[in-house]
């Protein structure tokens, strides 16, 4: 980030400056749906961001999605939302929605940035030891459904229940759908991109933090930088954006 200025607010460090020439605010959302919703709301209400890009890690929700792959959300659902029989399972009360659609334009551009990263940067950015440790072979970009809930999925049986209830599920995590709901209610375009860190089974916690630090953080840095550089070279309307990252 160029010219960063940091403000501590609500137990979070918000860094504002520029990323590849784009005005941006970067912040760690913390873990869970409430934490992520608070962070997203603060970005909009306090910093006036016009778009939100949410990055992080997730567990694979499909056998074709491997550790090291990237999932870009086309829609997001809160898998632990169940106000039945008052409302259908998964539907967020008073919204009429269970699945929140990400912004198509943003999602296309972040998917393109992710593909470019894997094609051009991956082999030099992720060293041989990490690629061997996590069996990272020819990572791919997927687009589809991400499910969020306030649980770390670490049992095959639980994942099987979710995939049975949510056809097309690609990844599970703990924040994205909450950010999606906030953005829907506030009218903010958003995109969610996740690096697959585990298979959401009994081995999910093995070397999790090592993966986050040595693999996922590098994915995020290079992909977000590519995304912002693309925005700078081909700006949408209006021509200048403030993005929450």
C-alpha atoms as one frame of an Amber mdcrd trajectory, in Angstrom:
protein
   0.000   0.000   0.000   1.272   3.438  -0.942   1.000   6.178   1.686  -0.810
   4.122   4.308  -2.480   5.793   7.266  -3.748   3.522  10.034  -6.705   4.113
  12.315  -7.686   1.767  15.136 -11.456   1.519  15.383 -13.596  -1.165  16.975
 -10.557  -3.335  17.793  -9.443  -3.340  14.137  -6.600  -1.636  12.283  -7.915
   0.097   9.166  -5.133   1.082   6.753  -6.098   3.603   4.096  -3.935   4.523
   1.121  -3.524   3.304  -2.438  -3.038  -0.164  -3.894  -1.688  -0.073  -7.455
  -3.019   3.463  -7.770  -6.524   2.704  -6.482  -7.813   4.352  -3.301  -8.328
   1.532  -0.812  -8.922   0.658   2.828  -7.478  -2.669   4.037  -8.533  -4.366
   7.260  -8.586  -7.791   8.897 -12.261  -8.572   9.434 -11.642 -11.022  12.314
 -13.352 -14.404  12.400 -17.069 -15.183  12.159 -20.169 -13.688  10.599 -20.807
 -10.973  13.184 -17.199  -9.782  13.051 -17.232  -9.685   9.260 -20.589  -7.884
   9.138 -19.339  -5.232  11.568 -16.193  -4.706   9.529 -18.061  -4.421   6.243
 -20.538  -1.949   7.731 -17.713   0.176   9.135 -15.970   0.263   5.752 -19.113
   1.661   4.168 -20.442   3.939   6.901 -17.145   5.330   8.248 -14.833   5.175
   5.241 -17.378   5.557   2.441 -16.031   2.710   0.328 -17.985   2.093  -2.853
 -16.984  -1.550  -3.434 -15.854  -4.386  -1.151 -13.474  -7.201  -2.068 -13.310
  -9.937   0.571 -10.367 -12.349   0.570  -9.330 -15.257   2.758  -9.258 -19.045
   2.999 -11.941 -21.721   2.889 -12.491 -25.462   3.080 -13.281 -27.359  -0.093
 -16.947 -28.222  -0.527 -16.549 -30.332  -3.638 -14.277 -33.224  -4.557 -13.067
 -31.377  -7.627 -11.802 -28.446  -5.558  -8.301 -29.022  -4.203  -6.033 -27.388
  -1.639  -4.386 -24.428  -3.345  -7.283 -23.872  -5.736  -9.142 -20.565  -5.785
 -12.910 -20.122  -5.513 -14.597 -16.911  -6.631 -18.149 -16.636  -5.325 -21.022
 -16.239  -7.720 -23.418 -16.477  -4.781 -23.204 -16.972  -1.022 -25.513 -18.558
   1.548 -25.531 -18.744   5.350 -25.707 -22.492   5.921 -26.582 -22.083   9.615
 -29.529 -19.737   8.976 -32.745 -21.599   9.779 -35.807 -19.634  10.866 -38.222
 -22.365   9.775 -41.143 -22.789   9.876 -41.506 -18.999   9.811 -39.218 -18.756
   6.784 -37.714 -21.367   4.467 -34.424 -22.880   5.590 -31.404 -20.727   4.615
 -33.577 -17.690   3.827 -32.505 -14.541   5.672 -35.691 -13.181   7.275 -37.162
 -10.036   5.748 -34.873 -10.129   2.699 -36.668 -12.833   0.728 -33.265 -14.291
  -0.163 -31.210 -17.286   0.796 -28.461 -16.808  -1.824 -26.838 -13.403  -2.225
 -25.356 -12.749  -5.655 -21.914 -11.173  -5.913 -21.282  -8.368  -8.387 -20.768
  -9.998 -11.776 -18.352  -7.373 -13.106 -16.149  -7.447 -10.007 -16.210 -11.234
  -9.857 -15.154 -11.534 -13.493 -12.230  -9.178 -12.938 -11.024 -10.839  -9.746
 -11.314 -14.270 -11.399  -9.215 -12.972 -14.279  -6.635 -11.598 -11.831  -6.544
 -14.971 -10.061  -6.051 -16.830 -13.336  -3.224 -14.480 -14.327  -1.602 -15.037
 -10.926  -1.669 -18.813 -11.314  -0.381 -18.617 -14.889   2.349 -16.033 -14.360
   3.283 -15.687 -10.677   2.477 -18.910  -8.857   5.697 -20.828  -9.483   7.920
 -17.922  -8.448   5.816 -16.682  -5.520   5.150 -20.042  -3.816   8.442 -21.816
  -3.179   9.142 -25.484  -3.823   8.992 -26.474  -0.154   5.476 -25.086   0.305
   4.267 -26.576  -2.961   5.549 -29.969  -1.854   4.229 -29.675   1.720   0.676
 -28.881   0.608   0.732 -30.887  -2.643   0.005 -27.801  -4.717  -0.117 -29.043
  -8.289  -1.647 -26.992 -11.070  -4.109 -24.968  -8.961  -7.285 -23.884 -10.707
  -9.864 -21.108 -10.412 -13.483 -22.132  -9.735 -16.619 -20.000  -9.687 -19.822
 -20.850  -7.867 -21.500 -21.178  -4.476 -19.768 -20.456  -1.157 -21.477 -21.226
   2.168 -20.734 -19.425   5.435 -21.471 -20.277   9.045 -20.113 -19.790  12.544
 -18.397 -23.174  12.616 -15.033 -24.460  11.446 -16.036 -27.467   9.350 -13.727
 -30.336  10.266 -15.843 -33.482   9.879 -16.663 -35.304   6.669 -20.183 -36.118
   7.867 -20.994 -32.469   8.474 -19.668 -31.467   5.071 -21.705 -34.226   3.435
 -24.861 -32.846   5.070 -24.137 -29.388   3.702 -23.370 -30.551   0.176 -26.553
 -32.604   0.228 -28.612 -29.551   1.167 -26.781 -27.042  -1.028 -26.267 -28.356
  -4.564 -23.229 -26.938  -6.320 -21.429 -26.009  -3.105 -17.738 -25.320  -3.792
 -16.381 -23.965  -0.503 -17.227 -23.433   3.158 -15.985 -20.633   5.407 -17.107
 -18.336   8.228 -17.639 -14.788   6.900 -18.431 -14.259   3.227 -22.222 -14.572
   3.266 -22.445 -12.075   6.130 -20.475  -9.554   4.088 -22.769 -10.341   1.167
 -25.868  -9.565   3.235 -24.429  -6.262   4.457 -23.507  -5.258   0.911 -26.957
  -6.245  -0.360 -28.728  -4.183   2.287 -26.456  -1.156   1.791 -26.372  -1.374
  -2.014 -22.603  -1.994  -2.260 -21.117  -4.091  -5.087 -18.891  -6.838  -3.722
 -16.831  -9.884  -4.621 -15.530 -12.770  -2.500 -12.425 -14.781  -3.352 -11.130
 -17.691  -1.282  -7.994 -19.805  -1.380  -8.728 -23.430  -0.482  -6.702 -24.286
   2.622  -8.146 -27.684   3.535 -10.715 -30.318   2.662 -13.105 -29.480   5.536
 -12.473 -32.867   7.159 -10.692 -34.283  10.187  -7.306 -33.054   8.897  -8.522
 -29.501   8.321  -6.595 -27.907  11.186  -3.244 -29.510  10.262  -0.696 -26.752
   9.493  -3.585 -24.345   8.924  -1.688 -21.257  10.096   1.386 -22.202   8.081
  -0.772 -22.364   4.964  -2.340 -18.989   5.712   1.034 -17.300   6.238   3.121
 -18.920   3.536   0.574 -19.598   0.794  -2.806 -17.862   1.134  -1.397 -14.473
   2.128   0.800 -14.472  -0.974  -2.106 -15.467  -3.178  -4.129 -12.568  -1.761
  -1.360  -9.988  -2.110  -0.591 -10.724  -5.751  -4.193 -11.241  -6.840  -5.495
  -8.085  -5.162  -2.601  -6.078  -6.590  -3.373  -7.399 -10.071  -7.064  -6.622
  -9.572  -6.349  -3.023  -8.545  -3.874  -2.520 -11.392  -6.572  -3.709 -13.798
  -9.049  -1.239 -12.294  -6.493   1.534 -12.713  -5.897   0.707 -16.375  -9.570
   0.056 -17.190 -11.617   2.021 -14.649 -15.366   1.462 -14.376 -17.790   4.349
 -13.985 -17.277   6.511 -12.016 -13.617   6.551 -12.997 -12.298   6.665  -9.435
 -13.173   4.166  -6.730 -12.531   3.683  -3.062 -12.365  -0.026  -2.407 -12.590
  -1.928   0.844 -10.196  -4.874   0.837
